[in-house]
Coordinates of C-alpha atoms and ligand atoms in Angstrom, one line a residue:
X121 CA 40.2 -31.5 21.0
X122 CA 39.0 -33.3 17.0
X123 CA 42.2 -32.8 16.0
X124 CA 44.5 -34.5 19.5
X125 CA 40.7 -37.6 18.9
X126 CA 41.7 -38.5 15.5
X127 CA 45.8 -38.6 16.0
X128 CA 45.6 -40.9 18.7
X129 CA 42.7 -42.4 16.7
X130 CA 45.4 -42.6 14.5
X131 CA 48.0 -44.4 16.4
X132 CA 45.7 -47.2 17.4
X133 CA 45.1 -47.9 14.4
X134 CA 48.7 -48.9 13.6
X135 CA 49.6 -52.1 13.8
X136 CA 53.0 -52.9 16.7
X137 CA 55.4 -54.1 14.0
X138 CA 57.9 -52.4 12.3
X139 CA 56.0 -52.9 9.2
X140 CA 53.4 -50.8 11.2
X141 CA 55.2 -47.7 11.5
X142 CA 57.1 -46.8 8.5
X143 CA 58.9 -44.5 9.4
X144 CA 59.9 -46.0 11.8
X145 CA 60.9 -48.7 9.7
X146 CA 62.9 -46.4 7.8
X147 CA 64.5 -45.4 10.6
X148 CA 65.7 -48.6 11.9
X149 CA 66.8 -49.7 8.5
X150 CA 69.2 -47.4 8.0
X151 CA 70.9 -48.2 11.1
X152 CA 71.5 -51.8 10.8
X153 CA 74.7 -52.1 10.6
X154 CA 76.8 -54.9 7.4
X155 CA 79.0 -57.9 9.2
X156 CA 79.1 -61.2 8.0
X157 CA 80.1 -64.0 9.7
X158 CA 83.3 -65.8 8.9
X159 CA 83.9 -69.4 7.4
X160 CA 83.6 -70.8 10.9
X161 CA 80.4 -69.2 12.6
X162 CA 78.8 -69.5 9.4
X163 CA 77.9 -72.9 11.0
X164 CA 76.8 -72.1 13.9
X165 CA 75.4 -69.3 14.1
X166 CA 72.9 -70.5 17.2
X167 CA 75.9 -71.7 19.4
X168 CA 75.7 -75.5 18.2
X169 CA 77.9 -77.8 19.6
X170 CA 81.4 -78.7 17.2
X171 CA 79.9 -81.8 16.2
X172 CA 76.4 -80.6 15.1
X173 CA 78.6 -77.6 12.8
X174 CA 80.9 -80.3 11.3
X175 CA 77.7 -82.0 10.0
X176 CA 76.6 -78.7 8.6
X177 CA 80.2 -77.5 7.2
X178 CA 79.7 -81.5 5.1
X179 CA 76.0 -81.4 4.6
X180 CA 77.1 -77.6 2.9
X181 CA 80.1 -78.8 0.9
X182 CA 78.8 -81.6 -0.6
X183 CA 75.4 -79.3 -1.7
X184 CA 77.9 -76.8 -2.9
X185 CA 79.5 -79.7 -4.9
X186 CA 76.4 -80.4 -6.2
X187 CA 75.3 -76.8 -7.5
X188 CA 79.1 -76.4 -9.2
X189 CA 78.4 -79.4 -11.1
X190 CA 74.8 -79.3 -12.1
X191 CA 74.2 -75.7 -11.8
X192 CA 77.3 -75.0 -13.8
X193 CA 76.9 -73.4 -16.8
X194 CA 73.8 -71.8 -15.6
X195 CA 75.7 -69.5 -12.7
X196 CA 78.8 -68.9 -15.6
X197 CA 76.4 -67.0 -18.1
X198 CA 74.5 -65.5 -14.5
X199 CA 78.3 -64.5 -13.4
X200 CA 79.0 -63.0 -16.7
X201 CA 76.8 -60.5 -16.4
X202 CA 76.3 -59.6 -12.9
X203 CA 78.5 -57.0 -11.9
X204 CA 76.5 -55.2 -14.7
X205 CA 72.7 -55.9 -13.4
X206 CA 71.2 -54.2 -10.7
X207 CA 68.4 -56.5 -10.4
X208 CA 71.1 -59.5 -10.2
X209 CA 72.9 -57.9 -7.2
X210 CA 69.9 -56.9 -5.3
X211 CA 67.9 -60.6 -5.8
X212 CA 70.8 -62.3 -5.2
X213 CA 72.2 -60.4 -2.2
X214 CA 69.1 -60.4 -0.8
X215 CA 68.4 -64.5 -0.9
X216 CA 68.8 -65.3 2.2
X217 CA 69.9 -63.0 5.9
X218 CA 72.1 -60.7 4.9
X219 CA 74.9 -62.0 7.9
X220 CA 74.9 -65.5 6.0
X221 CA 74.2 -63.8 2.7
X222 CA 78.5 -63.5 0.5
X223 CA 79.3 -66.6 1.9
X224 CA 76.1 -68.4 0.7
X225 CA 77.3 -66.4 -2.8
X226 CA 80.7 -67.8 -3.2
X227 CA 79.6 -71.8 -2.4
X228 CA 75.6 -71.9 -3.9
X229 CA 74.8 -70.2 -7.2
X230 CA 71.5 -71.8 -8.5
X231 CA 72.1 -69.6 -11.6
X232 CA 69.4 -66.6 -13.4
X233 CA 68.7 -68.3 -16.8
X234 CA 66.3 -71.4 -17.9
X235 CA 66.4 -71.8 -21.8
X236 CA 62.3 -73.4 -21.7
X237 CA 59.3 -74.9 -20.3
X238 CA 57.0 -77.5 -20.4
X239 CA 54.5 -78.6 -17.9
X240 CA 55.2 -77.8 -14.7
X241 CA 58.8 -77.5 -15.3
X242 CA 61.3 -75.3 -16.3
X243 CA 65.3 -76.3 -17.4
X244 CA 67.6 -74.1 -17.6
X245 CA 71.2 -74.0 -19.4
X246 CA 72.9 -77.1 -18.6
X247 CA 69.6 -79.1 -19.1
X248 CA 68.1 -79.6 -15.4
X249 CA 64.6 -79.9 -15.5
X250 CA 63.0 -78.4 -12.7
X251 CA 59.5 -78.4 -10.8
X252 CA 58.5 -75.0 -11.1
X253 CA 56.8 -73.4 -8.2
X254 CA 58.6 -70.0 -8.7
X255 CA 54.9 -69.0 -10.5
X256 CA 56.2 -66.0 -12.8
X257 CA 56.0 -64.3 -9.5
X258 CA 52.5 -65.3 -10.6
X259 CA 51.2 -65.2 -13.8
X260 CA 51.8 -68.5 -14.6
X261 CA 48.1 -70.3 -13.1
X262 CA 47.5 -72.2 -15.8
X263 CA 50.6 -73.6 -17.0
X264 CA 53.3 -72.6 -19.5
X265 CA 52.1 -74.1 -22.9
X266 CA 48.7 -72.2 -22.6
X267 CA 50.8 -68.8 -22.4
X268 CA 53.0 -70.2 -25.0
X269 CA 49.8 -70.3 -27.0
X270 CA 48.2 -67.4 -26.2
X271 CA 51.7 -65.5 -27.2
X272 CA 51.5 -67.7 -30.1
X273 CA 48.2 -67.1 -31.4
X274 CA 47.6 -63.9 -30.0
X275 CA 50.5 -62.3 -32.0
X276 CA 49.2 -64.1 -35.5
X277 CA 46.2 -61.9 -34.6
X278 CA 47.5 -58.7 -34.3
X279 CA 50.5 -59.3 -37.1
X280 CA 49.4 -57.2 -39.7
X281 CA 48.6 -54.0 -37.6
X282 CA 52.4 -54.5 -36.0
X283 CA 53.3 -51.8 -34.3
X284 CA 51.0 -49.4 -34.2
X285 CA 50.4 -47.2 -31.2
X286 CA 47.6 -44.8 -30.2
X287 CA 44.9 -46.4 -32.1
X288 CA 43.7 -50.1 -31.0
X289 CA 43.6 -53.0 -33.2
X290 CA 40.0 -54.7 -32.9
X291 CA 40.7 -57.4 -30.4
X292 CA 41.1 -54.6 -27.8
X293 CA 37.0 -54.3 -28.1
X294 CA 36.5 -57.8 -27.3
X295 CA 38.8 -57.6 -24.3
X296 CA 36.7 -54.3 -23.2
X297 CA 33.9 -55.8 -22.7
X298 CA 35.6 -59.1 -21.6
X299 CA 36.9 -57.7 -19.1
X300 CA 34.0 -55.2 -17.8
X301 CA 31.9 -58.4 -17.8
X302 CA 34.2 -60.0 -15.7
X303 CA 34.9 -57.0 -13.1
X304 CA 31.1 -55.9 -12.9
X305 CA 32.6 -52.1 -13.4
X306 CA 31.6 -49.7 -16.0
X307 CA 34.8 -48.3 -17.4
X308 CA 38.4 -49.3 -18.0
X309 CA 42.1 -47.8 -18.5
X310 CA 44.5 -50.1 -20.0
X311 CA 48.0 -49.7 -18.4
X312 CA 51.6 -51.9 -18.9
X313 CA 52.4 -53.0 -15.2
X314 CA 50.2 -53.5 -12.3
X315 CA 52.0 -50.6 -10.7
X316 CA 51.3 -48.4 -13.3
X317 CA 47.3 -49.3 -12.7
X318 CA 47.2 -49.1 -8.7
X319 CA 49.6 -45.8 -9.0
X320 CA 46.4 -44.2 -12.0
X321 CA 43.2 -46.0 -9.3
X322 CA 44.6 -43.7 -6.6
X323 CA 45.5 -41.0 -8.9
X324 CA 41.6 -40.7 -10.3
X325 CA 40.5 -42.2 -6.4
X326 CA 42.0 -38.7 -5.0
X327 CA 40.7 -36.6 -7.9
X328 CA 37.0 -37.9 -8.3
X329 CA 37.1 -37.0 -4.3
X330 CA 38.9 -33.8 -3.7
X331 CA 41.4 -35.9 -0.7
X332 CA 44.6 -36.5 -0.5
X333 CA 44.9 -39.5 1.7
X334 CA 45.7 -43.7 0.4
X335 CA 44.5 -45.8 3.1
X336 CA 46.9 -49.1 2.4
X337 CA 46.6 -51.6 5.1
X338 CA 50.1 -53.3 7.3
X339 CA 52.0 -55.5 5.1
X340 CA 50.4 -55.3 1.6
X341 CA 52.2 -55.4 -1.5
X342 CA 51.0 -52.7 -4.2
X343 CA 53.8 -52.6 -6.4
X344 CA 57.1 -50.0 -6.3
X345 CA 55.4 -46.6 -6.3
X346 CA 56.3 -44.1 -3.6
X347 CA 53.1 -43.8 -2.1
X348 CA 52.4 -47.8 -1.5
X349 CA 55.6 -48.9 0.0
X350 CA 56.9 -45.6 1.9
X351 CA 58.7 -48.1 4.3
X352 CA 61.8 -49.5 4.0
X353 CA 62.5 -50.0 0.1
X354 CA 61.8 -45.4 -0.4
X355 CA 64.2 -43.1 0.4
X356 CA 61.6 -40.9 0.8
X357 CA 58.4 -40.6 3.4
X358 CA 55.2 -40.9 1.5
X359 CA 53.2 -38.3 3.3
X360 CA 50.1 -38.8 2.1
X361 CA 49.6 -42.2 3.3
X362 CA 48.2 -44.6 6.0
X363 CA 49.3 -47.4 6.6
X364 CA 46.2 -49.1 8.9
X365 CA 46.3 -52.4 11.0
X366 CA 44.2 -55.2 8.9
X367 CA 41.1 -56.7 10.0
X368 CA 40.9 -54.9 13.2
X369 CA 38.5 -52.3 14.5
X370 CA 40.8 -49.7 15.0
X371 CA 40.8 -49.2 11.6
X372 CA 37.6 -49.1 10.4
X373 CA 37.2 -46.5 13.1
X374 CA 39.8 -44.1 11.4
X375 CA 38.0 -44.7 8.3
X376 CA 34.9 -43.8 9.7
X377 CA 36.2 -40.3 11.0
X378 CA 38.7 -38.9 9.0
X379 CA 38.0 -36.2 6.2
X380 CA 41.5 -36.6 4.1
X381 CA 40.9 -40.3 2.5
X382 CA 40.3 -40.9 -1.0
X383 CA 40.6 -44.5 -0.8
X384 CA 41.2 -48.0 0.9
X385 CA 43.3 -50.3 -1.0
X386 CA 43.4 -53.4 -0.8
X387 CA 45.5 -57.1 -1.5
X388 CA 43.0 -59.6 -1.1
X389 CA 46.6 -62.0 -0.6
X390 CA 47.2 -60.7 2.6
X391 CA 44.5 -62.6 3.9
X392 CA 47.3 -64.8 4.2
X393 CA 49.4 -63.2 6.8
X394 CA 47.4 -60.1 7.8
X395 CA 50.0 -57.6 9.1
X396 CA 52.7 -58.8 7.4
X397 CA 54.8 -58.5 4.6
X398 CA 55.2 -61.1 1.6
X399 CA 57.1 -63.0 3.0
X400 CA 61.2 -63.7 1.5
X401 CA 64.0 -65.6 2.9
X402 CA 65.9 -62.5 3.4
X403 CA 64.2 -61.7 6.6
X404 CA 64.2 -65.1 7.9
X405 CA 66.0 -64.9 10.6
X406 CA 64.3 -66.6 13.7
X407 CA 61.3 -69.4 12.9
X408 CA 58.6 -66.9 13.3
X409 CA 56.9 -66.6 10.0
X410 CA 53.6 -67.2 10.7
X411 CA 50.3 -67.6 7.9
X412 CA 47.5 -68.8 8.4
X413 CA 44.3 -68.3 5.8
X414 CA 40.6 -67.9 7.6
X415 CA 37.8 -67.4 4.1
X416 CA 35.2 -66.5 6.2
X417 CA 36.8 -64.0 8.8
X418 CA 38.8 -61.9 5.6
X419 CA 35.0 -61.6 3.8
X420 CA 33.4 -60.3 6.9
X421 CA 36.8 -58.3 7.4
X422 CA 36.1 -56.9 3.0
X423 CA 32.6 -56.9 4.1
X424 CA 33.2 -53.7 6.8
X425 CA 35.1 -52.3 4.7
X426 CA 32.4 -52.3 2.1
X427 CA 30.2 -50.5 4.8
X428 CA 31.8 -47.6 6.1
X429 CA 33.2 -46.8 1.9
X430 CA 30.5 -46.0 1.0
X431 CA 28.9 -44.4 4.3
X432 CA 32.3 -42.1 3.7
X433 CA 32.1 -41.7 -0.1
X434 CA 35.5 -43.7 0.2
X435 CA 37.2 -45.5 -3.1
X436 CA 37.2 -49.2 -2.7
X437 CA 40.2 -50.3 -4.8
X438 CA 40.8 -53.9 -4.6
X439 CA 44.1 -54.7 -6.1
X440 CA 43.6 -57.9 -8.3
X441 CA 47.0 -57.9 -9.7
X442 CA 48.4 -61.3 -7.7
X443 CA 44.6 -62.7 -6.9
X444 CA 42.7 -62.0 -10.3
X445 CA 41.8 -65.3 -11.8
X446 CA 43.8 -67.4 -9.6
X447 CA 41.6 -68.1 -6.6
X448 CA 37.7 -67.5 -8.9
X449 CA 37.3 -66.6 -12.8
X450 CA 36.2 -63.8 -11.3
X451 CA 38.9 -63.3 -8.7
X452 CA 38.1 -62.0 -5.3
X453 CA 35.2 -60.2 -5.7
X454 CA 33.6 -63.3 -6.8
X455 CA 36.0 -65.5 -3.9
X456 CA 35.1 -63.3 -1.0
X457 CA 31.6 -61.8 -2.3
X458 CA 32.7 -58.4 -2.2
X459 CA 32.3 -55.7 -4.8
X460 CA 34.6 -52.6 -5.0
X461 CA 34.3 -49.4 -6.5
X462 CA 38.0 -50.2 -8.3
X463 CA 39.9 -53.1 -9.4
X464 CA 43.1 -53.3 -10.9
X465 CA 44.1 -56.9 -12.7
X466 CA 47.5 -57.3 -14.3
X467 CA 50.7 -60.1 -14.5
X468 CA 48.5 -63.4 -15.8
X469 CA 45.2 -60.7 -17.5
X470 CA 47.3 -60.8 -21.0
X471 CA 48.1 -64.5 -21.7
X472 CA 52.0 -63.7 -20.8
X473 CA 53.1 -60.8 -21.7
X474 CA 53.5 -57.0 -18.7
X475 CA 50.2 -54.9 -18.8
X476 CA 48.0 -53.5 -15.2
X477 CA 44.8 -53.3 -16.1
X478 CA 41.7 -51.0 -14.2
X479 CA 38.4 -51.1 -14.0
X480 CA 36.1 -49.1 -12.0
X481 CA 32.7 -47.4 -11.7
X482 CA 31.9 -44.8 -14.4
X483 CA 32.3 -41.6 -11.8
X484 CA 35.4 -42.4 -10.1
X485 CA 37.1 -43.3 -14.3
X486 CA 36.5 -40.1 -15.9
X487 CA 39.7 -38.1 -16.2
X488 CA 37.5 -34.6 -16.2
X489 CA 35.4 -32.8 -15.4
X490 CA 32.3 -31.7 -17.5
X491 CA 32.1 -27.8 -15.6
X492 CA 35.5 -27.1 -15.7
X493 CA 37.2 -27.8 -19.5
X494 CA 41.2 -27.1 -17.6
X495 CA 40.7 -29.7 -14.7
X496 CA 41.8 -32.8 -15.9
X497 CA 42.8 -35.6 -14.1
X498 CA 46.0 -37.1 -16.5
X499 CA 47.3 -40.0 -17.3
X500 CA 48.5 -42.1 -21.3
X501 CA 51.1 -44.6 -21.3
X502 CA 53.1 -44.5 -25.0
X503 CA 52.6 -48.2 -24.8
X504 CA 48.8 -48.7 -22.9
X505 CA 46.4 -51.3 -25.5
X506 CA 50.0 -52.5 -27.6
X507 CA 48.3 -54.8 -30.2
X508 CA 50.2 -57.5 -28.9
X509 CA 49.4 -57.4 -25.8
X510 CA 45.9 -56.8 -27.2
X511 CA 46.3 -59.7 -29.3
X512 CA 47.4 -62.5 -26.5
X513 CA 45.2 -61.4 -23.8
X514 CA 42.3 -61.2 -26.4
X515 CA 43.6 -65.3 -26.7
X516 CA 43.6 -64.9 -23.2
X517 CA 40.0 -64.1 -22.7
X518 CA 38.3 -66.2 -25.0
X519 CA 41.0 -69.5 -23.3
X520 CA 39.0 -69.4 -20.0
X521 CA 36.0 -69.4 -21.1
X522 CA 36.8 -73.1 -22.7
X523 CA 35.5 -75.8 -21.1
X524 CA 38.9 -77.5 -20.5
X525 CA 40.3 -74.5 -18.1
X526 CA 36.7 -73.7 -16.5
X527 CA 37.1 -77.5 -15.2
X528 CA 40.2 -75.7 -13.8
X529 CA 38.2 -73.9 -11.2
X530 CA 36.3 -76.8 -10.3
X531 CA 36.9 -77.7 -6.5
X532 CA 40.2 -75.8 -7.1
X533 CA 40.7 -75.0 -3.3
X534 CA 39.8 -78.3 -1.7
X535 CA 42.1 -79.3 -4.2
X536 CA 44.7 -77.5 -3.2
X537 CA 43.5 -77.3 0.9
X538 CA 44.3 -81.0 0.6
X539 CA 47.0 -81.5 -1.0
X540 CA 48.4 -78.5 1.2
X541 CA 47.2 -80.6 4.6
X542 CA 48.2 -84.3 3.0
X543 CA 51.5 -82.7 2.7
X544 CA 51.7 -81.6 6.2
X545 CA 50.5 -84.4 7.6
X546 CA 53.4 -86.2 6.1
X547 CA 55.7 -84.0 7.9
X548 CA 54.9 -84.0 11.1
X549 CA 55.1 -87.8 10.7
X550 CA 58.7 -87.5 9.8
X551 CA 59.0 -85.0 12.9
X552 CA 60.3 -82.6 10.6
X553 CA 59.6 -79.1 11.7
X554 CA 58.0 -77.3 8.8
X555 CA 55.1 -77.0 8.2
X556 CA 52.9 -75.0 5.0
X557 CA 49.8 -72.5 4.8
X558 CA 48.1 -71.8 1.4
X559 CA 45.7 -69.3 0.0
X560 CA 44.7 -72.1 -2.7
X561 CA 47.6 -72.3 -5.2
X562 CA 49.4 -69.5 -3.0
X563 CA 51.5 -71.6 -0.5
X564 CA 54.6 -70.7 2.5
X565 CA 56.4 -72.6 4.6
X566 CA 56.8 -71.7 7.9
X567 CA 59.1 -73.6 10.6
X568 CA 57.7 -75.7 13.6
X569 CA 61.4 -75.3 15.5
X570 CA 63.2 -71.7 16.1
X571 CA 66.1 -72.1 14.0
X572 CA 68.5 -69.9 12.5
X573 CA 68.8 -71.7 9.0
X574 CA 65.7 -72.3 7.7
X575 CA 66.9 -69.9 4.7
X576 CA 69.0 -73.2 4.1
X577 CA 66.0 -74.9 3.1
X578 CA 65.8 -73.3 -0.7
X579 CA 68.8 -74.2 -1.8
X580 CA 67.9 -78.0 -0.3
X581 CA 64.5 -78.0 -2.2
X582 CA 66.5 -76.7 -5.0
X583 CA 69.0 -79.7 -5.0
X584 CA 65.9 -81.9 -4.8
X585 CA 64.9 -80.1 -8.4
X586 CA 61.8 -77.3 -7.1
X587 CA 62.8 -74.1 -8.7
X588 CA 61.7 -71.2 -6.4
X589 CA 61.7 -67.8 -6.6
X590 CA 64.8 -65.7 -5.0
X591 CA 62.0 -64.5 -2.1
X592 CA 62.5 -68.4 -1.2
X593 CA 60.4 -70.4 0.4
X594 CA 58.1 -67.3 1.7
X595 CA 56.6 -67.8 -1.9
X596 CA 55.7 -71.3 -4.0
X597 CA 53.7 -70.1 -5.9
X598 CA 52.0 -73.1 -8.3
X599 CA 49.7 -73.2 -11.2
X600 CA 46.1 -74.8 -11.9
X601 CA 47.1 -77.7 -13.9
X602 CA 49.3 -79.4 -11.5
X603 CA 48.0 -82.7 -11.7
X604 CA 48.0 -85.2 -8.6
X605 CA 51.3 -87.1 -10.2
X606 CA 52.8 -83.6 -10.5
X607 CA 52.1 -82.9 -6.8
X608 CA 53.1 -86.1 -5.8
X609 CA 56.7 -85.4 -7.8
X610 CA 57.0 -82.1 -5.6
X611 CA 55.3 -83.4 -2.3
X612 CA 57.9 -86.6 -1.8
X613 CA 60.7 -83.8 -3.1
X614 CA 59.8 -81.0 -0.2
X615 CA 60.1 -84.4 2.5
X616 CA 62.9 -85.4 0.7
X617 CA 64.6 -82.1 0.9
X618 CA 63.7 -81.5 4.3
X619 CA 64.8 -85.0 5.4
X620 CA 68.2 -84.6 4.3
X621 CA 68.2 -80.9 6.2
X622 CA 67.8 -82.2 9.0
X623 CA 70.9 -84.9 9.0
X624 CA 72.7 -82.9 8.6
X625 CA 71.8 -81.2 11.2
X626 CA 70.7 -77.6 10.2
X627 CA 67.4 -77.7 12.8
X628 CA 69.1 -78.8 15.0
X629 CA 67.7 -77.9 18.6
X630 CA 68.4 -77.1 22.4
X631 CA 65.9 -76.0 24.9
X632 CA 67.9 -72.4 25.2
X633 CA 67.3 -71.9 21.3
X634 CA 63.9 -70.0 20.8
X635 CA 63.3 -67.5 19.1
X636 CA 62.7 -64.9 21.7
X637 CA 66.4 -65.7 22.4
X638 CA 67.6 -65.6 18.5
X639 CA 66.6 -62.3 17.7
X640 CA 68.5 -61.2 21.2
X641 CA 71.3 -62.6 20.5
X642 CA 71.0 -60.8 16.4
X643 CA 70.4 -57.9 18.3
X644 CA 73.6 -57.5 20.0
X645 CA 75.3 -58.8 17.0
X646 CA 74.0 -55.3 15.1
X647 CA 74.9 -54.2 18.4
X648 CA 79.0 -55.2 18.5
X649 CA 79.2 -55.1 14.7
X650 CA 78.2 -51.3 15.4
X651 CA 80.0 -50.1 17.9
X652 CA 82.9 -52.3 16.0
X653 CA 82.4 -49.6 13.2
X654 CA 82.2 -46.9 15.4
X655 CA 85.3 -44.2 15.1
X656 CA 85.6 -45.7 11.9
X657 CA 84.6 -43.5 8.6
X658 CA 81.3 -44.8 7.6
X659 CA 82.9 -45.1 4.3
X660 CA 85.7 -44.9 3.0
X661 CA 87.4 -42.9 -0.1
X662 CA 86.3 -46.2 -2.0
X663 CA 82.9 -45.3 -0.9
X664 CA 82.3 -48.9 0.3
X665 CA 80.6 -49.1 3.7
X666 CA 83.3 -51.0 5.9
X667 CA 82.2 -54.6 6.9
X668 CA 83.4 -56.0 10.5
X669 CA 83.5 -59.7 10.1
X670 CA 81.6 -61.3 13.1
X671 CA 84.2 -64.5 14.7
Ligands
PLP249 C1 49.3 -56.8 -5.2 C2 49.9 -56.6 -6.2 N1 49.8 -55.1 -7.1 C3 50.7 -54.6 -7.6 C4 52.2 -55.3 -7.8 C5 52.9 -55.0 -9.0 O1 52.6 -55.4 -10.1 P1 54.0 -55.2 -10.9 O2 54.6 -55.8 -10.2 O3 53.4 -55.9 -12.9 O4 54.2 -53.8 -11.8 C6 51.9 -56.4 -7.5 C7 53.6 -57.0 -8.2 O5 53.6 -57.5 -7.5 C8 51.3 -57.0 -7.0 O6 51.2 -58.3 -6.7

């Protein structure tokens, strides 16, 4: 009976979306057939009338000409290596929904190379200066020049030691002291990536609690290690992971009653879109993307988690690889006013070089048991605490204490909330179907009218001189050094790009076009494509997947 009750409780704590059901999501993903739109269907996947399709085509041709001329060198060099770089192939395929991807890749080639950075801009091989909102995956908190200085000065500090590993360079002592102060925790370990820091946190939590399972919340990213990525993307099911509903009492009930939970992993960035995966344009098939940040509600949720974890001896881990140092000098712990048992940092904290850091309470960080010398918790890494990483980290940690950097944090949320609101007001006044939601400097674009073409916006933004990462409009990351003038320039370009996209007919609307009707249509297409390929082998003798085209 108790087993059944626990099972039911677990089911109730799962989010109803596929994101909440890892196994089902993986199964569903394996069933989605490949098909793509041909030249005519590409422009009227929403059954728009001929004149709208013609306007879209004209806009697309113009945009393609702009791309071909403006990004030529950058695109050429990218094409030269793309066949040999799996990462590039993956990201370029997954910029937009797969039905459109092939056509887009053939005609709109932004390229993957950048030559230099300065202020809030980057410059590509063709000499285009673009406003950077990629944020370098979140690394760039204080502006690229800040990191260039960290790297230059930090490297200078450790040059005499060079690449000696195992022994520490003396700058490491300062880094340890400072990071323990900032985190408010007792011990630290250095790693080479955020993924590794999370792995180590979970491994230690399992070791000390002698329990098996980790809890993560629906949609949260914690790196690409198998146990924290149980759904699509991981060929194996993660058996010792519970994916629970974020901000939901049902999840607290699970934490209160199960005895196999070692730790709870929280990525505070989820506060912007609880229970949804990081928004990327490859899944932007309609306008269903939603985002809204409620600081007080999320802080209350963290307090509730803190209480239940303390009561049940579960290790509460804040994964601050993304938000650490970005939302407050003391990261999410300070920002939300809740303390964790372990905190992971990464991205920005090594001043621009690769790193992962784990800080934790002594009772959870120890890798051995005094009374059981052979029962250890092993973790090493050749490059951990690399002198150059420690050197730039030292610069970073010193510089964030300067008045100039401290000043960047003053009124931070007010500044960015006001900017987001002003942009939304401009969009609303111009009757454009685009809005933004933000958690401080981390923004996401969402769309207010049903459309199949929102992902096109990333290309209009690019043409307007704004550099986005490969996830497109799902994530805009600003650095704190964006001045009012810089932001005004970007906001102006965003509005102009949206106006141009509207002029080209991509946001055509009709009463019958709703998010629901779009999703239905896509589902029908998928079923049709599966039927079309049924009877044929899924793989040709050469091993390539058959690809019916939808006319
Ligand atoms: C919250 C969080 N945890 C972990 C990671 C993984 O870090 P890395 O890419 O350095 O392995 C990321 C990366 O985006 C992240 O955002």
